[in-house]
Tab-separated table of C-alpha atoms and ligand atoms in Angstrom:
chain	number	residue	atom	x	y	z
A	1	MET	CA	108.852	94.399	83.537
A	2	THR	CA	110.959	91.439	82.476
A	3	SER	CA	112.825	92.816	79.477
A	4	ALA	CA	111.048	92.530	76.136
A	5	TYR	CA	114.278	90.931	74.884
A	6	LEU	CA	113.714	88.037	77.304
A	7	ILE	CA	109.967	87.901	76.762
A	8	ARG	CA	110.576	87.348	73.034
A	9	ALA	CA	112.093	83.981	73.868
A	10	ASP	CA	108.608	82.850	74.950
A	11	PHE	CA	107.301	83.367	71.399
A	12	PRO	CA	108.390	80.647	68.939
A	13	LEU	CA	107.472	82.701	65.870
A	14	PHE	CA	110.266	85.160	66.585
A	15	ALA	CA	112.822	82.340	66.619
A	16	ALA	CA	111.373	81.018	63.359
A	17	ARG	CA	111.597	84.471	61.751
A	18	PRO	CA	114.557	86.222	63.348
A	19	GLU	CA	114.594	89.031	60.770
A	20	LEU	CA	110.958	90.009	61.215
A	21	VAL	CA	109.962	93.225	62.986
A	22	TYR	CA	106.326	92.549	63.799
A	23	LEU	CA	104.515	95.842	64.401
A	24	ASP	CA	100.923	94.714	63.904
A	25	SER	CA	99.842	93.442	67.312
A	26	THR	CA	96.794	95.685	67.153
A	27	ALA	CA	95.500	93.357	64.422
A	28	THR	CA	96.531	90.206	66.268
A	29	SER	CA	99.215	89.322	68.779
A	30	GLN	CA	101.824	86.595	68.510
A	31	LYS	CA	101.373	83.554	70.769
A	32	PRO	CA	103.651	82.425	73.577
A	33	ARG	CA	104.762	78.808	73.794
A	34	VAL	CA	102.542	78.149	76.841
A	35	VAL	CA	99.453	78.992	74.760
A	36	ILE	CA	100.518	76.869	71.793
A	37	GLU	CA	101.299	74.013	74.166
A	38	ALA	CA	97.972	74.407	75.974
A	39	LEU	CA	96.149	73.849	72.673
A	40	GLU	CA	98.182	70.767	71.922
A	41	HIS	CA	97.891	69.441	75.469
A	42	TYR	CA	94.129	69.865	75.392
A	43	TYR	CA	93.756	67.889	72.160
A	44	ARG	CA	96.315	65.245	73.107
A	45	GLU	CA	95.082	64.534	76.624
A	46	ILE	CA	91.762	66.147	77.530
A	47	ASN	CA	89.607	66.415	74.408
A	48	ALA	CA	85.918	65.622	74.926
A	49	ASN	CA	82.762	67.688	74.704
A	50	VAL	CA	81.897	69.770	77.735
A	51	HIS	CA	78.917	69.897	80.120
A	52	ARG	CA	77.440	66.589	79.004
A	53	GLY	CA	79.596	63.621	79.784
A	54	ALA	CA	79.111	61.246	82.655
A	55	TYR	CA	82.564	59.857	81.922
A	56	ASP	CA	85.788	61.138	83.385
A	57	LEU	CA	87.314	62.580	80.213
A	58	SER	CA	84.326	64.840	79.621
A	59	VAL	CA	84.433	65.908	83.255
A	60	GLN	CA	88.108	66.811	82.781
A	61	ALA	CA	87.306	68.839	79.646
A	62	THR	CA	84.510	70.639	81.476
A	63	LEU	CA	86.805	71.388	84.411
A	64	ALA	CA	89.442	72.827	82.064
A	65	TYR	CA	86.859	74.972	80.264
A	66	GLU	CA	85.335	76.265	83.509
A	67	GLU	CA	88.799	76.890	84.938
A	68	ALA	CA	89.454	79.120	81.894
A	69	ARG	CA	86.274	81.031	82.724
A	70	ARG	CA	87.572	81.622	86.260
A	71	LYS	CA	90.904	82.839	84.881
A	72	MET	CA	89.155	85.303	82.591
A	73	ALA	CA	87.039	86.466	85.535
A	74	ARG	CA	90.220	87.095	87.519
A	75	PHE	CA	91.767	88.890	84.532
A	76	LEU	CA	88.811	91.289	84.370
A	77	GLY	CA	88.040	91.601	88.079
A	78	ALA	CA	84.664	89.955	87.536
A	79	ASP	CA	82.491	87.138	88.837
A	80	GLU	CA	82.886	83.935	86.809
A	81	ARG	CA	79.117	83.743	86.168
A	82	GLU	CA	79.496	86.983	84.238
A	83	ILE	CA	82.016	85.619	81.714
A	84	ILE	CA	80.539	84.485	78.401
A	85	PHE	CA	82.860	82.833	75.913
A	86	VAL	CA	82.331	84.118	72.385
A	87	ARG	CA	84.528	84.026	69.284
A	88	ASN	CA	85.753	87.624	69.424
A	89	THR	CA	84.771	91.230	70.113
A	90	THR	CA	82.704	91.336	66.936
A	91	GLU	CA	80.577	88.421	68.111
A	92	ALA	CA	80.271	89.884	71.620
A	93	LEU	CA	78.895	93.157	70.252
A	94	ASN	CA	76.559	91.354	67.850
A	95	LEU	CA	75.317	89.226	70.741
A	96	LEU	CA	74.305	92.411	72.566
A	97	VAL	CA	72.673	93.846	69.486
A	98	TYR	CA	70.605	90.727	68.827
A	99	ALA	CA	69.849	89.795	72.430
A	100	TRP	CA	69.177	93.325	73.671
A	101	GLY	CA	69.241	96.086	71.029
A	102	LEU	CA	66.846	94.615	68.490
A	103	ARG	CA	64.407	93.555	71.197
A	104	VAL	CA	64.408	96.598	73.430
A	105	LEU	CA	65.091	99.679	71.310
A	106	LYS	CA	62.305	101.554	69.564
A	107	ALA	CA	61.887	104.423	67.123
A	108	GLY	CA	62.914	107.648	68.839
A	109	ASP	CA	65.510	105.939	71.067
A	110	GLU	CA	69.088	107.040	70.619
A	111	ILE	CA	72.321	105.043	70.435
A	112	LEU	CA	75.417	107.039	71.368
A	113	LEU	CA	78.719	105.893	69.847
A	114	THR	CA	81.943	107.786	69.088
A	115	GLU	CA	83.617	108.831	65.868
A	116	MET	CA	86.600	106.590	66.607
A	117	GLU	CA	84.745	103.263	66.691
A	118	HIS	CA	85.904	100.140	64.887
A	119	HIS	CA	83.322	98.843	62.399
A	120	ALA	CA	82.566	96.058	64.906
A	121	ASN	CA	80.969	98.716	67.116
A	122	LEU	CA	79.234	100.539	64.266
A	123	VAL	CA	77.768	98.060	61.793
A	124	PRO	CA	75.828	95.978	64.371
A	125	TRP	CA	74.174	99.211	65.570
A	126	HIS	CA	73.277	100.067	61.978
A	127	LEU	CA	71.247	96.846	61.938
A	128	VAL	CA	69.432	98.025	65.059
A	129	ALA	CA	68.808	101.467	63.581
A	130	VAL	CA	67.374	100.020	60.360
A	131	HIS	CA	65.127	97.522	62.161
A	132	THR	CA	63.926	99.655	65.063
A	133	GLY	CA	64.105	103.254	63.855
A	134	ALA	CA	66.460	104.136	66.725
A	135	LYS	CA	68.855	106.941	65.904
A	136	ILE	CA	72.652	106.781	65.972
A	137	LYS	CA	74.704	109.690	67.283
A	138	ALA	CA	78.426	109.938	67.922
A	139	ILE	CA	80.700	111.799	70.329
A	140	PRO	CA	83.065	113.773	68.070
A	141	VAL	CA	86.840	113.278	68.056
A	142	ARG	CA	88.864	116.472	68.572
A	143	GLY	CA	91.917	117.464	66.581
A	144	ASP	CA	94.194	116.032	69.281
A	145	GLY	CA	92.615	112.591	68.945
A	146	ARG	CA	90.642	112.769	72.187
A	147	LEU	CA	86.864	112.659	72.523
A	148	ASP	CA	85.099	116.007	72.761
A	149	LEU	CA	83.620	115.554	76.225
A	150	ASP	CA	82.168	119.077	76.160
A	151	SER	CA	79.607	117.723	73.711
A	152	LEU	CA	78.510	115.015	76.146
A	153	ASP	CA	75.935	117.192	77.943
A	154	ARG	CA	74.253	117.993	74.641
A	155	LEU	CA	74.466	114.456	73.236
A	156	LEU	CA	73.424	112.566	76.373
A	157	THR	CA	69.727	113.254	76.171
A	158	ASP	CA	67.041	111.318	78.017
A	159	ARG	CA	66.461	109.423	74.777
A	160	VAL	CA	69.891	107.819	74.800
A	161	ARG	CA	69.309	104.185	75.790
A	162	VAL	CA	72.824	102.923	75.183
A	163	VAL	CA	76.334	104.327	75.047
A	164	SER	CA	78.747	101.977	73.303
A	165	LEU	CA	82.360	103.038	72.957
A	166	THR	CA	85.867	101.804	72.553
A	167	HIS	CA	88.146	101.804	75.580
A	168	MET	CA	91.183	102.355	73.363
A	169	SER	CA	91.245	103.350	69.704
A	170	ASN	CA	92.917	100.919	67.302
A	171	VAL	CA	94.021	103.873	65.138
A	172	LEU	CA	94.729	106.798	67.466
A	173	GLY	CA	95.764	104.811	70.515
A	174	THR	CA	93.521	107.106	72.571
A	175	VAL	CA	92.411	105.674	75.911
A	176	ASN	CA	88.966	107.058	76.526
A	177	PRO	CA	87.819	108.142	80.007
A	178	VAL	CA	85.277	105.345	80.119
A	179	ALA	CA	84.522	105.599	83.847
A	180	GLN	CA	83.641	109.287	83.506
A	181	ILE	CA	81.460	108.698	80.437
A	182	ALA	CA	79.834	105.643	82.036
A	183	LYS	CA	78.925	107.681	85.116
A	184	ALA	CA	77.269	110.381	83.004
A	185	ALA	CA	75.469	107.752	80.911
A	186	LYS	CA	74.216	105.882	83.981
A	187	GLU	CA	72.798	109.116	85.396
A	188	LYS	CA	70.635	109.232	82.263
A	189	GLY	CA	69.690	105.585	82.687
A	190	ALA	CA	71.583	104.435	79.584
A	191	LEU	CA	73.286	101.078	79.207
A	192	VAL	CA	77.078	101.256	78.824
A	193	ILE	CA	78.986	98.887	76.549
A	194	VAL	CA	82.766	98.987	76.304
A	195	ASP	CA	84.711	97.625	73.335
A	196	GLY	CA	87.809	96.394	75.125
A	197	ALA	CA	89.475	94.769	72.097
A	198	GLN	CA	92.489	97.067	72.396
A	199	SER	CA	92.513	97.845	76.105
A	200	ALA	CA	92.253	94.374	77.628
A	201	PRO	CA	95.497	93.119	76.026
A	202	HIS	CA	97.518	96.176	77.015
A	203	MET	CA	96.442	97.589	80.380
A	204	PRO	CA	94.949	96.500	83.692
A	205	VAL	CA	91.172	96.337	83.372
A	206	ASP	CA	88.793	96.133	86.307
A	207	VAL	CA	85.343	95.916	84.771
A	208	THR	CA	83.513	96.703	87.983
A	209	GLY	CA	85.539	99.889	88.463
A	210	LEU	CA	84.710	101.040	84.924
A	211	GLY	CA	81.047	101.384	85.834
A	212	ALA	CA	79.966	99.777	82.558
A	213	ASP	CA	77.372	97.075	81.979
A	214	PHE	CA	79.240	95.099	79.319
A	215	PHE	CA	82.840	94.704	78.199
A	216	ALA	CA	84.010	92.819	75.091
A	217	LEU	CA	87.449	91.444	74.251
A	218	SER	CA	89.154	89.265	71.637
A	219	GLY	CA	91.498	86.565	72.900
A	220	HIS	CA	93.680	86.596	69.783
A	221	LYS	CA	94.823	90.158	70.516
A	222	MET	CA	95.990	89.185	74.028
A	223	CYS	CA	98.278	86.254	73.216
A	224	GLY	CA	95.409	83.757	72.990
A	225	PRO	CA	94.311	81.721	69.983
A	226	THR	CA	91.857	82.966	67.382
A	227	GLY	CA	88.263	81.874	67.947
A	228	ALA	CA	87.927	82.667	71.650
A	229	GLY	CA	86.911	85.969	73.194
A	230	VAL	CA	84.867	87.150	76.142
A	231	LEU	CA	81.755	89.155	76.731
A	232	TRP	CA	81.549	90.269	80.341
A	233	GLY	CA	78.178	91.520	81.551
A	234	ARG	CA	76.742	92.568	84.904
A	235	TYR	CA	74.848	89.536	86.143
A	236	GLU	CA	71.540	91.300	86.724
A	237	MET	CA	71.648	92.501	83.098
A	238	LEU	CA	72.538	89.066	81.747
A	239	GLU	CA	69.754	87.517	83.788
A	240	LYS	CA	67.194	89.820	82.180
A	241	MET	CA	68.451	89.217	78.648
A	242	GLN	CA	67.027	86.795	76.117
A	243	PRO	CA	69.450	84.476	74.317
A	244	PHE	CA	71.163	85.370	71.052
A	245	LEU	CA	71.622	81.872	69.597
A	246	GLY	CA	69.393	78.907	70.430
A	247	GLY	CA	70.449	75.266	70.544
A	248	GLY	CA	72.148	72.755	72.779
A	249	GLU	CA	73.823	73.709	76.062
A	250	MET	CA	71.806	76.910	76.598
A	251	ILE	CA	68.488	75.399	77.669
A	252	ASN	CA	66.713	74.411	80.812
A	253	GLU	CA	63.831	72.360	79.364
A	254	VAL	CA	62.841	71.786	75.748
A	255	TYR	CA	59.439	70.688	74.450
A	256	LEU	CA	58.501	70.332	70.805
A	257	GLU	CA	57.056	73.796	70.566
A	258	ARG	CA	58.820	75.780	73.321
A	259	SER	CA	61.822	75.851	75.597
A	260	SER	CA	63.119	77.551	78.710
A	261	TYR	CA	66.643	78.792	79.048
A	262	ALA	CA	69.579	78.097	81.295
A	263	LYS	CA	70.946	80.797	83.574
A	264	PRO	CA	73.825	82.977	82.351
A	265	PRO	CA	76.514	82.393	81.241
A	266	GLN	CA	75.290	79.102	79.678
A	267	ARG	CA	72.228	80.891	78.260
A	268	PHE	CA	74.566	82.690	75.852
A	269	GLU	CA	76.800	79.760	74.900
A	270	ALA	CA	74.682	77.701	72.497
A	271	GLY	CA	76.319	74.696	70.867
A	272	THR	CA	79.751	73.206	71.380
A	273	PRO	CA	82.069	76.063	72.262
A	274	ALA	CA	85.671	76.603	71.145
A	275	ILE	CA	86.853	74.537	74.106
A	276	ALA	CA	90.557	74.240	73.368
A	277	GLU	CA	90.724	77.901	72.400
A	278	ALA	CA	88.962	79.013	75.592
A	279	VAL	CA	91.304	76.863	77.694
A	280	ALA	CA	94.320	78.364	75.894
A	281	LEU	CA	92.887	81.880	76.304
A	282	GLY	CA	92.808	81.261	80.049
A	283	VAL	CA	96.484	80.293	79.844
A	284	ALA	CA	97.206	83.485	77.865
A	285	ALA	CA	95.484	85.606	80.518
A	286	GLU	CA	97.530	83.881	83.219
A	287	TYR	CA	100.715	84.485	81.221
A	288	LEU	CA	99.913	88.202	80.900
A	289	MET	CA	98.974	88.499	84.585
A	290	GLY	CA	102.300	86.833	85.431
A	291	ILE	CA	104.146	89.591	83.571
A	292	GLY	CA	101.804	92.203	85.021
A	293	MET	CA	99.325	94.276	83.036
A	294	GLN	CA	100.639	97.512	84.513
A	295	ASN	CA	104.155	96.525	83.397
A	296	ILE	CA	102.884	95.810	79.886
A	297	TRP	CA	101.128	99.169	79.785
A	298	GLN	CA	104.259	101.005	80.910
A	299	HIS	CA	106.350	99.141	78.344
A	300	ASP	CA	103.924	100.081	75.517
A	301	ARG	CA	103.817	103.653	76.794
A	302	SER	CA	107.586	104.039	76.886
A	303	LEU	CA	107.952	102.642	73.353
A	304	VAL	CA	105.273	104.906	71.925
A	305	ASP	CA	106.756	108.003	73.592
A	306	TYR	CA	110.209	107.043	72.304
A	307	ALA	CA	108.960	106.354	68.763
A	308	LEU	CA	106.901	109.560	68.575
A	309	ALA	CA	109.817	111.666	69.839
A	310	ARG	CA	112.148	110.170	67.224
A	311	LEU	CA	109.595	110.556	64.430
A	312	ASP	CA	109.002	114.214	65.367
A	313	GLU	CA	112.697	114.905	65.503
A	314	GLU	CA	114.029	112.924	62.575
A	315	LEU	CA	111.163	112.497	60.123
A	316	PRO	CA	109.216	115.736	59.735
A	317	GLU	CA	107.544	114.301	56.610
A	318	VAL	CA	105.789	111.747	58.833
A	319	LYS	CA	102.460	112.876	60.221
A	320	THR	CA	101.188	110.924	63.218
A	321	PHE	CA	97.726	110.896	64.713
A	322	GLY	CA	96.402	110.531	68.225
A	323	PRO	CA	97.032	112.210	71.573
A	324	ARG	CA	100.346	112.748	73.306
A	325	GLY	CA	100.333	111.846	76.970
A	326	PRO	CA	99.479	109.125	79.459
A	327	ASP	CA	96.149	108.423	77.735
A	328	ARG	CA	97.901	107.072	74.638
A	329	GLY	CA	98.664	103.399	74.009
A	330	GLY	CA	101.245	101.794	71.724
A	331	VAL	CA	99.606	102.466	68.380
A	332	ILE	CA	100.925	104.907	65.772
A	333	ALA	CA	98.881	105.572	62.648
A	334	PHE	CA	100.845	107.738	60.265
A	335	THR	CA	101.278	109.095	56.754
A	336	LEU	CA	104.533	109.796	54.930
A	337	GLY	CA	104.226	112.908	52.789
A	338	GLY	CA	101.477	112.346	50.251
A	339	LEU	CA	102.381	108.699	49.700
A	340	HIS	CA	99.674	106.107	49.751
A	341	ALA	CA	99.718	104.120	52.986
A	342	HIS	CA	99.858	100.826	51.074
A	343	ASP	CA	103.019	101.937	49.253
A	344	VAL	CA	104.600	102.859	52.583
A	345	ALA	CA	103.637	99.524	54.158
A	346	THR	CA	104.849	97.545	51.127
A	347	ALA	CA	108.142	99.429	51.123
A	348	LEU	CA	108.564	98.823	54.885
A	349	ASP	CA	107.919	95.130	54.297
A	350	GLN	CA	110.941	95.083	51.955
A	351	HIS	CA	112.951	95.957	55.060
A	352	GLY	CA	111.295	93.241	57.135
A	353	ILE	CA	108.958	95.618	58.979
A	354	ALA	CA	105.338	94.395	59.226
A	355	VAL	CA	102.871	97.267	59.596
A	356	ARG	CA	99.272	97.435	58.535
A	357	ALA	CA	97.890	99.901	55.995
A	358	GLY	CA	94.301	100.850	55.256
A	359	HIS	CA	91.382	102.300	57.156
A	360	HIS	CA	91.830	99.719	59.936
A	361	CYS	CA	88.055	99.145	59.992
A	362	ALA	CA	87.557	102.743	61.116
A	363	GLN	CA	86.301	104.461	57.977
A	364	PRO	CA	84.322	107.224	59.718
A	365	LEU	CA	87.444	108.179	61.688
A	366	HIS	CA	89.587	108.255	58.546
A	367	ARG	CA	86.960	110.348	56.792
A	368	LYS	CA	87.184	112.766	59.699
A	369	LEU	CA	90.982	112.829	59.354
A	370	GLY	CA	90.494	113.564	55.641
A	371	LEU	CA	92.337	110.402	54.641
A	372	ALA	CA	91.419	107.193	52.843
A	373	ALA	CA	94.111	105.247	54.652
A	374	THR	CA	97.003	105.392	57.099
A	375	ALA	CA	99.922	103.090	57.802
A	376	ARG	CA	99.993	101.837	61.378
A	377	ALA	CA	102.725	100.508	63.637
A	378	SER	CA	101.748	98.963	66.949
A	379	PHE	CA	103.688	97.630	69.900
A	380	TYR	CA	103.238	94.919	72.508
A	381	LEU	CA	105.066	93.285	75.386
A	382	TYR	CA	107.556	91.569	73.054
A	383	THR	CA	108.383	94.696	71.024
A	384	THR	CA	111.910	95.945	71.708
A	385	ARG	CA	113.457	99.376	71.436
A	386	ASP	CA	115.783	97.951	68.771
A	387	GLU	CA	112.733	97.137	66.681
A	388	VAL	CA	111.452	100.693	67.024
A	389	ASP	CA	114.893	101.859	65.877
A	390	ARG	CA	114.799	99.488	62.901
A	391	PHE	CA	111.321	100.764	62.023
A	392	ILE	CA	112.518	104.364	62.057
A	393	GLU	CA	115.666	103.624	60.064
A	394	ALA	CA	113.573	101.725	57.494
A	395	LEU	CA	111.154	104.656	57.276
A	396	LYS	CA	114.112	106.906	56.476
A	397	LYS	CA	115.095	104.568	53.638
A	398	VAL	CA	111.519	104.599	52.362
A	399	ARG	CA	111.567	108.397	52.504
A	400	GLU	CA	114.816	108.404	50.523
A	401	PHE	CA	113.430	105.960	47.942
A	402	PHE	CA	110.268	108.017	47.388
A	403	LYS	CA	111.896	111.450	47.813
A	404	ASP	CA	110.763	112.656	44.359
A	405	TRP	CA	107.140	111.837	45.151
A	406	LEU	CA	106.870	113.221	48.668
B	1	7TS	N1	87.167	96.723	68.279
B	1	7TS	C1	88.393	97.256	68.175
B	1	7TS	C2	88.714	98.517	68.911
B	1	7TS	C3	89.348	96.621	67.379
B	1	7TS	O1	90.562	97.137	67.270
B	1	7TS	C4	89.002	95.420	66.706
B	1	7TS	C5	89.962	94.728	65.785
B	1	7TS	C6	87.720	94.910	66.886
B	1	7TS	C7	86.827	95.585	67.672
B	1	7TS	C8	87.287	93.633	66.263
B	1	7TS	O2	87.994	92.565	66.775
B	1	7TS	P1	87.723	91.109	66.237
B	1	7TS	O3	88.673	90.260	66.998
B	1	7TS	O4	86.312	90.797	66.513
B	1	7TS	O5	88.014	91.136	64.765
B	1	7TS	N2	90.932	95.560	65.234
B	1	7TS	C9	91.759	95.236	64.211
B	1	7TS	C10	92.722	96.115	63.745
B	1	7TS	O6	92.929	97.233	64.184
B	1	7TS	N3	93.381	95.520	62.731
B	1	7TS	O7	92.859	94.310	62.537
B	1	7TS	C11	91.851	94.112	63.456
């Protein structure tokens, strides 16, 4: 890959804050200049509403928006008719819950999740469970941070109608064997939904190869702006689904007391979309593809292996979580002795190191780990080895500062 030291030059925030070591890309990524400029260019030269204008400017806006859809299709190895623009992963998963789960599931049906899910892939299913009487089950997480696949035979009963799981954990960094789980789920006739919020930004994703029915991502975690994400769905599934939101843009014909709906993807894009953000997300996807998703994955992998080896060797008081091996992305949740994660993160911030602390919207997983909170460092294409070194040296200073409380 082009060196992370060179890639950093594409990101204006790093020039504005030369002292900052940003290790929270799992929460949101920084934005390259091309994305920032795409937003400005859109508003300066193209801005109009889409899909409705007879005039040239609106046609240009529509072309830019639909071009972004094609870019996202290329990014995911999908057909452009299968790309629905949403705000983020949370909205994508809620769309599925409202458009499919609440309508189709019944008492006695089962929803299979995992213990490592983000709240975005838990709470929407709780709504379904409360309203329909469907039951939620979860694939357990083993001590090494991987899913307990031995339990799959027992858990994947004929009653399981949907398996919804994260592709990569935002706490453990675990990359789940989605294709294998999807195959087993499909044999039972269950729908498969993949939360790709953490995988899509960091590794090559080919949605058709995954064998899933739906895949959700957030643009802001993959160098795009906030407010634009994607739900990919197999076309024959989308075609069968009722809309989530009703309104303009998603209809075929409207009478006073009834309406018929447009075909997907428009059926699921009611109202004026986040046009500039979608256009800029397309630019972000192109930027990442230009660097190469496999290169980004290898870069993350080498940093996480390096950081874990140094932590093991030099900071025995630091406990890390998640698997060791090729199925581990660039996320390190950790504790330092018995210190509270917020104290660790605040102390690291004094040294210019930005890490997140808390349950990272994965309370059930933290409960399983026996912790209320962890601190978390995460890496991306612009993270350098020097920054990992600075993180580790700062952690040593924090250890020294708190030595009487460890
Ligand atoms: N799923 C996973 C696996 C995530 O990591 C996140 C966000 C979401 C869903 C929700 O994404 P959103 O864009 O809809 O908010 N994860 C984090 C995080 O780890 N720290 O801040 C946000």
